[in-house]
Structure formats: C-alpha cells, structure tokens
Coordinates of C-alpha atoms (C1' of nucleotides) in Angstrom, one line a residue:
Chain A
X1153 CA 18.2 -1.9 -4.3
X1154 CA 21.0 -4.2 -4.3
X1155 CA 23.8 -1.9 -3.7
X1156 CA 24.8 -1.6 0.0
X1157 CA 24.1 2.1 0.8
X1158 CA 20.5 1.6 -0.4
X1159 CA 19.2 -0.1 2.6
X1160 CA 15.6 -0.7 2.3
X1161 CA 15.1 1.2 -1.1
X1162 CA 11.7 2.1 -2.5
X1163 CA 11.7 0.8 -5.9
X1164 CA 8.9 2.8 -7.3
X1165 CA 6.6 -0.3 -7.4
X1166 CA 2.8 0.3 -7.4
X1167 CA 1.6 0.8 -3.9
X1168 CA -2.0 0.2 -3.1
X1169 CA -2.7 2.1 0.2
X1170 CA -5.7 4.2 1.2
X1171 CA -4.1 7.3 -0.2
X1172 CA -4.5 5.8 -3.9
X1173 CA -8.0 4.7 -3.0
X1174 CA -8.7 8.2 -1.9
X1175 CA -7.4 9.4 -5.3
X1176 CA -9.2 7.1 -7.3
X1177 CA -12.4 7.6 -5.2
X1178 CA -12.1 11.2 -5.8
X1179 CA -11.5 10.7 -9.6
X1180 CA -14.5 8.4 -9.9
X1181 CA -16.6 11.4 -8.1
X1182 CA -15.4 13.8 -10.5
X1183 CA -16.2 11.4 -13.6
X1184 CA -19.6 10.9 -12.2
X1185 CA -20.4 14.5 -11.4
X1186 CA -18.4 16.4 -14.0
X1187 CA -20.6 16.2 -17.0
X1188 CA -22.1 19.6 -16.5
X1189 CA -19.0 21.4 -15.5
X1190 CA -16.2 21.6 -12.9
X1191 CA -16.8 20.0 -9.8
X1192 CA -15.4 21.7 -6.6
X1193 CA -13.3 20.0 -4.0
X1194 CA -16.1 21.0 -1.3
X1195 CA -18.7 18.8 -2.9
X1196 CA -16.3 16.1 -3.3
X1197 CA -15.3 16.2 0.4
X1198 CA -18.9 16.1 1.5
X1199 CA -19.8 13.2 -0.9
X1200 CA -16.8 11.2 -0.3
X1201 CA -16.1 12.2 3.5
X1202 CA -12.6 13.2 2.7
X1203 CA -11.1 16.3 4.3
X1204 CA -10.7 19.3 1.9
X1205 CA -7.2 19.9 2.6
X1206 CA -6.4 16.3 2.0
X1207 CA -8.1 16.6 -1.3
X1208 CA -6.2 19.8 -2.1
X1209 CA -3.1 17.8 -1.5
X1210 CA -4.1 15.0 -3.8
X1211 CA -5.6 17.3 -6.6
X1212 CA -2.4 19.2 -6.6
X1213 CA -0.4 16.2 -7.5
X1214 CA -3.2 14.8 -10.0
X1215 CA -3.0 18.3 -11.8
X1216 CA 0.7 18.4 -12.0
X1217 CA 0.5 14.9 -13.5
X1218 CA -1.9 16.4 -16.1
X1219 CA -4.8 14.1 -14.9
X1220 CA -7.3 17.0 -14.2
X1221 CA -7.7 20.6 -15.0
X1222 CA -8.8 23.4 -12.5
X1223 CA -11.1 26.4 -13.2
X1224 CA -10.8 29.0 -10.6
X1225 CA -13.6 31.5 -9.7
X1226 CA -17.0 31.1 -8.6
X1227 CA -18.5 28.1 -10.1
X1228 CA -15.1 26.6 -10.8
X1229 CA -13.5 23.4 -9.7
X1230 CA -11.6 20.3 -11.2
X1231 CA -12.6 18.5 -14.4
X1232 CA -11.1 15.3 -15.6
X1233 CA -8.8 16.4 -18.4
X1234 CA -9.1 13.6 -20.9
X1235 CA -11.7 11.1 -21.9
X1236 CA -12.5 8.7 -19.0
X1237 CA -11.5 5.8 -21.3
X1238 CA -8.0 7.4 -21.2
X1239 CA -7.2 7.8 -17.5
X1240 CA -5.9 4.6 -16.1
X1241 CA -6.1 3.8 -12.4
X1242 CA -2.4 3.0 -12.5
X1243 CA -1.9 6.9 -13.5
X1244 CA -3.8 8.0 -10.6
X1245 CA -2.4 5.8 -8.0
X1246 CA 1.1 6.7 -9.3
X1247 CA 0.4 10.4 -9.4
X1248 CA -0.4 10.6 -5.7
X1249 CA 2.4 8.4 -4.6
X1250 CA 5.0 10.2 -6.6
X1251 CA 8.2 10.6 -4.1
X1252 CA 11.3 12.7 -4.6
X1253 CA 12.9 9.3 -5.3
X1254 CA 16.6 10.7 -4.9
X1255 CA 18.3 7.6 -3.3
X1256 CA 17.6 5.0 -5.9
X1257 CA 19.9 2.5 -7.6
X1258 CA 18.8 3.1 -10.9
X1259 CA 19.1 -0.2 -13.1
X1260 CA 20.9 -3.3 -12.1
X1261 CA 24.4 -2.6 -11.2
X1262 CA 26.1 -5.3 -9.2
X1263 CA 23.1 -7.5 -8.8
X1264 CA 23.9 -10.8 -10.4
X1265 CA 25.8 -12.8 -8.0
X1266 CA 23.7 -12.8 -4.6
X1267 CA 20.7 -14.9 -4.1
X1268 CA 18.8 -11.9 -3.3
X1269 CA 18.7 -10.7 -7.0
X1270 CA 16.8 -13.8 -8.2
X1271 CA 13.8 -13.2 -5.6
X1272 CA 14.4 -9.5 -6.6
X1273 CA 13.6 -10.2 -10.0
X1274 CA 10.6 -12.4 -9.3
X1275 CA 9.2 -9.7 -7.2
X1276 CA 10.0 -7.2 -10.0
X1277 CA 8.1 -9.4 -12.4
X1278 CA 5.0 -9.6 -10.5
X1279 CA 5.0 -6.0 -9.7
X1280 CA 5.3 -5.2 -13.4
X1281 CA 2.3 -7.4 -13.9
X1282 CA 0.2 -5.6 -11.3
X1283 CA 1.0 -2.4 -12.8
X1284 CA 0.1 -3.6 -16.2
X1285 CA -3.1 -4.8 -15.0
X1286 CA -3.9 -1.5 -13.4
X1287 CA -2.8 0.3 -16.4
X1288 CA -5.4 -1.4 -18.4
X1289 CA -8.4 -0.3 -16.2
X1290 CA -9.6 3.2 -17.1
X1291 CA -12.2 5.4 -15.0
X1292 CA -14.7 4.5 -17.9
X1293 CA -14.0 0.8 -17.4
X1294 CA -14.7 1.0 -13.7
X1295 CA -18.1 2.7 -14.3
X1296 CA -18.9 0.5 -17.3
X1297 CA -18.3 -2.8 -15.5
X1298 CA -20.2 -1.6 -12.4
X1299 CA -23.1 -0.9 -14.6
X1300 CA -23.1 -4.3 -16.1
X1301 CA -22.5 -6.1 -12.9
X1302 CA -25.2 -4.2 -10.8
X1303 CA -27.8 -4.9 -13.4
X1304 CA -28.9 -8.4 -13.7
X1305 CA -26.8 -9.3 -16.5
X1306 CA -25.2 -12.7 -17.0
X1307 CA -21.8 -12.5 -14.9
X1308 CA -20.0 -14.5 -18.0
X1309 CA -19.4 -11.4 -19.9
X1310 CA -17.9 -9.7 -16.9
X1311 CA -15.5 -12.4 -16.4
X1312 CA -14.5 -13.2 -19.8
X1313 CA -13.9 -9.7 -20.9
X1314 CA -11.1 -9.2 -18.3
X1315 CA -8.9 -6.1 -19.2
X1316 CA -5.7 -8.4 -19.0
X1317 CA -4.5 -9.0 -22.4
Chain B
X1179 CA -17.3 2.2 5.9
X1180 CA -20.6 4.0 5.2
X1181 CA -21.6 4.3 8.8
X1182 CA -20.8 7.6 10.4
X1183 CA -18.7 6.1 13.3
X1184 CA -16.4 4.3 11.1
X1185 CA -14.5 7.3 10.0
X1186 CA -11.8 5.9 7.7
X1187 CA -12.6 2.2 7.9
X1188 CA -10.0 0.0 6.6
X1189 CA -11.9 -2.6 4.5
X1190 CA -9.7 -5.5 4.2
X1191 CA -8.8 -4.9 0.7
X1192 CA -5.4 -6.2 -0.6
X1193 CA -2.7 -3.6 0.5
X1194 CA 0.5 -3.8 -1.6
X1195 CA 3.2 -2.5 0.7
X1196 CA 6.8 -3.5 1.4
X1197 CA 5.7 -5.6 4.1
X1198 CA 4.0 -7.8 1.6
X1199 CA 7.0 -7.7 -0.8
X1200 CA 9.1 -8.9 2.3
X1201 CA 6.9 -11.7 2.8
X1202 CA 6.8 -12.9 -0.7
X1203 CA 10.4 -12.4 -1.2
X1204 CA 10.9 -14.7 1.9
X1205 CA 8.6 -17.1 0.8
X1206 CA 10.2 -17.3 -2.6
X1207 CA 13.5 -17.8 -0.9
X1208 CA 12.0 -20.7 1.0
X1209 CA 10.7 -22.0 -2.1
X1210 CA 13.9 -22.0 -3.8
X1211 CA 16.1 -23.4 -0.9
X1212 CA 13.8 -25.6 0.8
X1213 CA 14.0 -28.7 -1.5
X1214 CA 16.6 -30.3 0.8
X1215 CA 14.9 -29.6 4.3
X1216 CA 13.9 -26.7 6.5
X1217 CA 15.3 -23.3 5.8
X1218 CA 16.2 -21.2 9.0
X1219 CA 15.1 -17.5 9.1
X1220 CA 18.9 -16.8 9.8
X1221 CA 19.7 -18.0 6.2
X1222 CA 16.9 -16.0 4.7
X1223 CA 17.9 -13.0 6.7
X1224 CA 21.5 -13.0 5.4
X1225 CA 20.4 -13.9 1.8
X1226 CA 17.5 -11.3 1.4
X1227 CA 18.8 -8.8 3.8
X1228 CA 15.9 -8.5 6.0
X1229 CA 16.3 -8.5 9.7
X1230 CA 15.8 -11.7 11.7
X1231 CA 13.4 -10.3 14.1
X1232 CA 11.4 -8.9 11.3
X1233 CA 11.2 -12.3 9.5
X1234 CA 10.1 -13.7 12.9
X1235 CA 7.2 -11.2 12.9
X1236 CA 6.3 -12.4 9.4
X1237 CA 6.7 -16.1 9.6
X1238 CA 4.7 -16.1 12.9
X1239 CA 1.8 -14.7 10.8
X1240 CA 2.5 -17.1 7.8
X1241 CA 2.6 -20.0 10.1
X1242 CA -0.7 -19.1 12.0
X1243 CA -2.3 -19.0 8.5
X1244 CA -1.0 -22.3 7.5
X1245 CA 1.3 -21.2 4.8
X1246 CA 4.5 -22.6 6.4
X1247 CA 5.3 -25.3 8.8
X1248 CA 8.2 -25.1 11.6
X1249 CA 10.8 -27.3 12.6
X1250 CA 12.4 -26.7 16.0
X1251 CA 15.9 -27.4 17.2
X1252 CA 19.2 -27.7 15.3
X1253 CA 18.8 -28.0 11.7
X1254 CA 15.1 -26.9 11.9
X1255 CA 13.6 -23.9 10.1
X1256 CA 10.5 -23.4 8.2
X1257 CA 9.2 -25.2 5.1
X1258 CA 6.3 -24.3 2.9
X1259 CA 3.4 -26.4 3.8
X1260 CA 1.9 -26.9 0.5
X1261 CA 2.9 -27.5 -2.9
X1262 CA 4.3 -24.4 -4.4
X1263 CA 1.7 -24.3 -7.1
X1264 CA -1.0 -24.0 -4.1
X1265 CA 0.2 -21.1 -2.4
X1266 CA -1.1 -17.8 -4.0
X1267 CA 0.7 -14.6 -3.6
X1268 CA -2.7 -13.2 -2.3
X1269 CA -2.5 -15.4 0.7
X1270 CA 1.1 -14.4 1.7
X1271 CA 0.3 -10.7 1.4
X1272 CA -3.0 -11.2 3.2
X1273 CA -1.5 -13.3 6.0
X1274 CA 1.0 -10.6 6.9
X1275 CA -1.5 -7.8 6.5
X1276 CA -4.0 -9.2 9.1
X1277 CA -5.2 -6.6 11.4
X1278 CA -7.6 -7.1 14.2
X1279 CA -10.0 -5.5 12.3
X1280 CA -12.6 -4.9 15.2
X1281 CA -14.1 -1.8 13.9
X1282 CA -15.5 -2.9 10.5
X1283 CA -18.9 -2.1 9.3
X1284 CA -19.6 -5.6 7.9
X1285 CA -21.6 -6.0 4.8
X1286 CA -23.7 -3.0 3.3
X1287 CA -25.9 -1.6 6.0
X1288 CA -27.2 2.0 5.3
X1289 CA -25.2 2.3 2.3
X1290 CA -27.6 2.9 -0.6
X1291 CA -28.5 6.6 -0.5
X1292 CA -25.5 8.6 -0.5
X1293 CA -23.3 9.5 -3.4
X1294 CA -20.4 7.9 -1.5
X1295 CA -21.5 4.4 -1.9
X1296 CA -21.4 4.1 -5.9
X1297 CA -17.7 5.1 -5.8
X1298 CA -17.2 2.9 -2.8
X1299 CA -18.7 0.0 -4.9
X1300 CA -16.5 0.9 -7.8
X1301 CA -13.4 0.7 -5.7
X1302 CA -14.5 -2.5 -4.1
X1303 CA -15.0 -3.9 -7.5
X1304 CA -11.5 -3.2 -8.6
X1305 CA -10.1 -4.2 -5.4
X1306 CA -11.6 -7.6 -5.8
X1307 CA -10.2 -7.8 -9.3
X1308 CA -6.8 -7.1 -8.1
X1309 CA -7.2 -9.8 -5.2
X1310 CA -8.5 -12.4 -7.9
X1311 CA -5.4 -11.5 -10.1
X1312 CA -2.9 -12.1 -7.1
X1313 CA -4.9 -15.2 -6.2
X1314 CA -4.1 -16.8 -9.6
X1315 CA -0.6 -16.4 -9.3
X1316 CA 1.3 -19.0 -7.1
X1317 CA 4.9 -19.1 -5.9
X1318 CA 5.4 -21.7 -8.7
X1319 CA 4.1 -19.4 -11.3
X1320 CA 6.5 -16.9 -10.3
X1321 CA 9.4 -19.3 -10.5
X1322 CA 8.5 -20.8 -13.7
X1323 CA 7.7 -17.4 -15.4
X1324 CA 10.9 -16.2 -14.5
X1325 CA 12.5 -19.2 -15.9
X1326 CA 10.8 -19.0 -19.1
X1327 CA 11.6 -15.1 -19.3
X1328 CA 15.1 -15.2 -18.3
X1329 CA 16.2 -17.8 -20.8
X1330 CA 16.0 -16.7 -24.4
X1331 CA 12.6 -18.0 -25.2
X1332 CA 10.0 -16.1 -27.1
X1333 CA 8.2 -13.6 -25.3
X1334 CA 4.8 -14.5 -26.9
X1335 CA 4.2 -17.4 -24.7
X1336 CA 4.8 -15.3 -21.4
X1337 CA 2.3 -12.9 -22.6
X1338 CA -0.3 -15.2 -23.9
X1339 CA -0.4 -17.6 -20.8
X1340 CA -1.4 -14.7 -18.4
X1341 CA -3.0 -15.9 -15.1
X1342 CA -6.2 -13.8 -15.3
X1343 CA -8.7 -16.1 -16.7
Chain C
dG60 C1' 24.4 -30.6 28.6
dC61 C1' 24.8 -27.5 25.1
dA62 C1' 24.4 -25.4 20.9
dT63 C1' 20.8 -24.4 17.6
dA64 C1' 16.7 -22.8 16.4
dA65 C1' 11.9 -21.8 16.8
dC66 C1' 8.7 -18.8 19.7
dC67 C1' 7.0 -15.1 22.4
dC68 C1' 6.8 -10.4 24.2
dA69 C1' 7.3 -5.6 25.3
dC70 C1' 9.2 -1.8 23.6
dC71 C1' 10.9 1.6 20.2
dA72 C1' 12.7 5.0 16.5
dA73 C1' 11.7 6.3 12.0
dA74 C1' 9.0 7.0 8.2
dT75 C1' 4.7 7.4 6.0
dT76 C1' -0.2 8.5 6.0
dA77 C1' -3.7 11.5 7.0
dG78 C1' -5.3 15.6 8.3
dT79 C1' -5.4 20.6 10.3
dC80 C1' -4.6 25.4 10.0
dA81 C1' -3.6 29.6 8.3
dA82 C1' -2.3 33.0 5.0
dG83 C1' -2.2 33.5 0.7
dT84 C1' -3.5 34.1 -5.0
dA85 C1' -6.4 34.0 -8.8
dT86 C1' -10.9 34.7 -11.0
dT87 C1' -15.4 36.1 -12.0
dA88 C1' -20.3 37.5 -10.9
dT89 C1' -22.6 41.1 -9.6
Chain D
dA1339 C1' -14.4 47.5 -7.5
dT1340 C1' -15.5 44.2 -4.6
dA1341 C1' -17.0 40.5 -2.5
dA1342 C1' -17.4 35.8 -3.3
dT1343 C1' -15.5 31.6 -4.5
dA1344 C1' -12.1 28.5 -5.2
dC1345 C1' -7.2 27.0 -5.8
dT1346 C1' -2.2 27.4 -3.7
dT1347 C1' 1.2 26.9 -0.4
dG1348 C1' 3.5 25.6 3.6
dA1349 C1' 4.1 24.6 8.3
dC1350 C1' 2.5 21.8 11.5
dT1351 C1' 0.5 17.5 14.0
dA1352 C1' -1.6 13.2 15.1
dA1353 C1' -2.1 8.4 14.2
dT1354 C1' -0.5 4.3 11.9
dT1355 C1' 2.9 1.5 9.9
dT1356 C1' 7.3 -0.3 9.5
dG1357 C1' 11.4 -2.2 10.6
dG1358 C1' 14.1 -3.3 14.3
dT1359 C1' 16.2 -4.3 19.6
dG1360 C1' 16.8 -7.0 23.3
dG1361 C1' 15.1 -9.8 26.4
dG1362 C1' 13.6 -14.3 27.3
dT1363 C1' 11.4 -19.3 27.0
dT1364 C1' 10.9 -23.9 24.8
dA1365 C1' 12.1 -27.7 21.9
dT1366 C1' 15.6 -30.9 19.9
dG1367 C1' 19.4 -33.0 17.6
dC1368 C1' 24.2 -33.9 18.7

DNA sequence: GCATAACCCACCAAATTAGTCAAGTATTAT
DNA sequence: ATAATACTTGACTAATTTGGTGGGTTATGC
C-alpha cells in the first residue's frame, strides 16, 4: 500500500457490504432450517429473496472455504459443515470477499518515513479490531442473542456479555 | 426492506469500504497536524496520497455533518470542530456514506410473517453491534492506542481496555 | 490586486456489485 | 435406465460505487 506502484491497493481488510450481508443472511437461513437435513438454494432464494444464481456464486465460495458442505441429488442441498458456534461471521464475510489479491505490497517495506504510514497504521489497528470483533461472533451467538433480546428479558445481560474480550 | 417494492433496499447500516477508510485517514491526518491551525486539503492530499478532488467531496460531507470547520482564504483549511475524544469513527464513516435514501421502508411494517424477517433481524442486531463498537472509538482513542502499542509497553493494557462496554 | 484556498458542479472512466442466462455434470428415487 | 433434482461453470450484463477531471465561483490575507 505504501509502495508507489500500488496506487490504491486493497489491503484485505474486512469489508462490510451487501455481499457479506447476503452471505451471512443465507448462512443464518441455513442454520435455522438445516436441522432436518440439507437445505436447497431454491428454498433460501425464496425465503430470503436473493436470486438463485447469486446464491450459487456465494455458496461456491462458502463451500471452497469449508464453511458448508453440499449434498447432490433429489433432497440435496447445503449444510453448515461445523457446529454453529464454530462459524464466525468474519469467516463468512471473508469467504465471499476473497479476491485474487495479486497486487499486494506484502508486509511493510519502505513504509517508515512518510506521514502516510502513521495514519495507515492507525487504520490497520482499527481494522484489526473490527475483524477481531467479528471473529468473536458465531452464527450460534447471533441466534442466541436474538432469542434473549426478543423475549422480555432484561437488557443488562445482553449488554454485559459482549463478545469482545 | 421487507416490502415487495423495495427490492434490495439499503438499510443504512454501517458500511466499511475504502471511502470510509479515506475519510478516517484524512481526519486522522487533520488530528495529527491540526494543532497549530487549519490544515489545507492540499497538504493532506500529498501526505495521504488522496486526490484533492476526492478529498473535497469527502470534506464537503464531513463539514455538513459538523465534524470539521473550514477557514477560507490563504492559510485556511479545515479543522476538527470538536475535541478529538468526541469524534467517533462511526460518525466519520456515516458522514461520507450518507445517501439520499428515499426508497426506504422505514420501520417494520409487514415484516412479521415471512422467514426473511428473522434473519433480517439477526443481521440488524449484528449491524447495530458493529455500529456501537465504532461509536465507542474516537480519533483520540486511535491515536492513544497506537502510541501505547508502538512503544514497548505491555500488551495487556491494550487488550484489557477495549472500548466495547 | 492577487495568490491562496474553500466551495460548487457537471461529467466521467474504471471497478465492483448484483444478477442473468445457458449449458453442463453429478446424484438418486423410482 | 431415466427423469428429476440439484450443484457447477462461465460468459455476459446492468446498476452502482469509486475515484477522479476540469471547469468555475467566492472569500480572504498579504
């Protein structure tokens, strides 16, 4: 990012876009409806109003990252491949945001003299914190927290037990 | 988002893109160099390698949101309008990501029967947490934390004093 | 007055996102 | 076997966002 030839340079920081939201939404649908067996993308497409082809793109990446497993044939579909508590939101978002990432100035080469690099470091630090935060939230967490929240339980618990260590 | 006419519907959730990063970076530059007076966009442009015109776009929004004040004429420039501890990262990112947002299904209208809305709620919950997290980090926090981190002080402090309450 | 800088605006090229379409391949219930 | 179901792949496109140009206008310190 600091070398001249890499003009704008995507550091592979956590990106929060609708793409990631679609992926998380779909994974949540899978988590909620997948107890009895595989869930077809067609079902998810209808329930979540995401186009089937777009879901195929997303799940192709999710599968390559080992987050879901597929079952072919009639009655087939996708299943979450691990326990819900072991699937972090950051993994889901990271999986669908994967890029070829060829042009990356790995590490910090000549990045110590310019004023840019201090702010660069500061942003990296924040970025790392966001990622750490999203790493600490699993699908199970999201479901549990919602359950607690939507019932008339005290808010205190929800706020105190934040995932950030 | 749940009504049929709103197909994809941007809920105004926190978006983490390069645009927001540019804004935070520029604000940090302002914070670090603005002690002696206003800082011109030209300076920031050189230091942070962001085009002047793009900075103008960003600061136009930052100014309209009251995060910076401008001083015209020679020796002029921008200043952070509040104390650094009072400027949250979430405000900066939110300011530059403002959208006209006309087509929005405000509130939750007919959103209680479909399966979509549970996952929708779950995402909203996470989104709120991310926003809350970013709200708790100020420019001053970022600078302080970096200072602590870059000197050879124990890591413990940094980890323990996380901004998330 | 003049250079400096904020401000404003319309327009644009490239990249990314989101979605479509079509032709496959694999699995399995029957 | 075979049809049905479901996943795979890739090319293609529309919409949006990103980042930038280039033209100007206004305010102000010297």
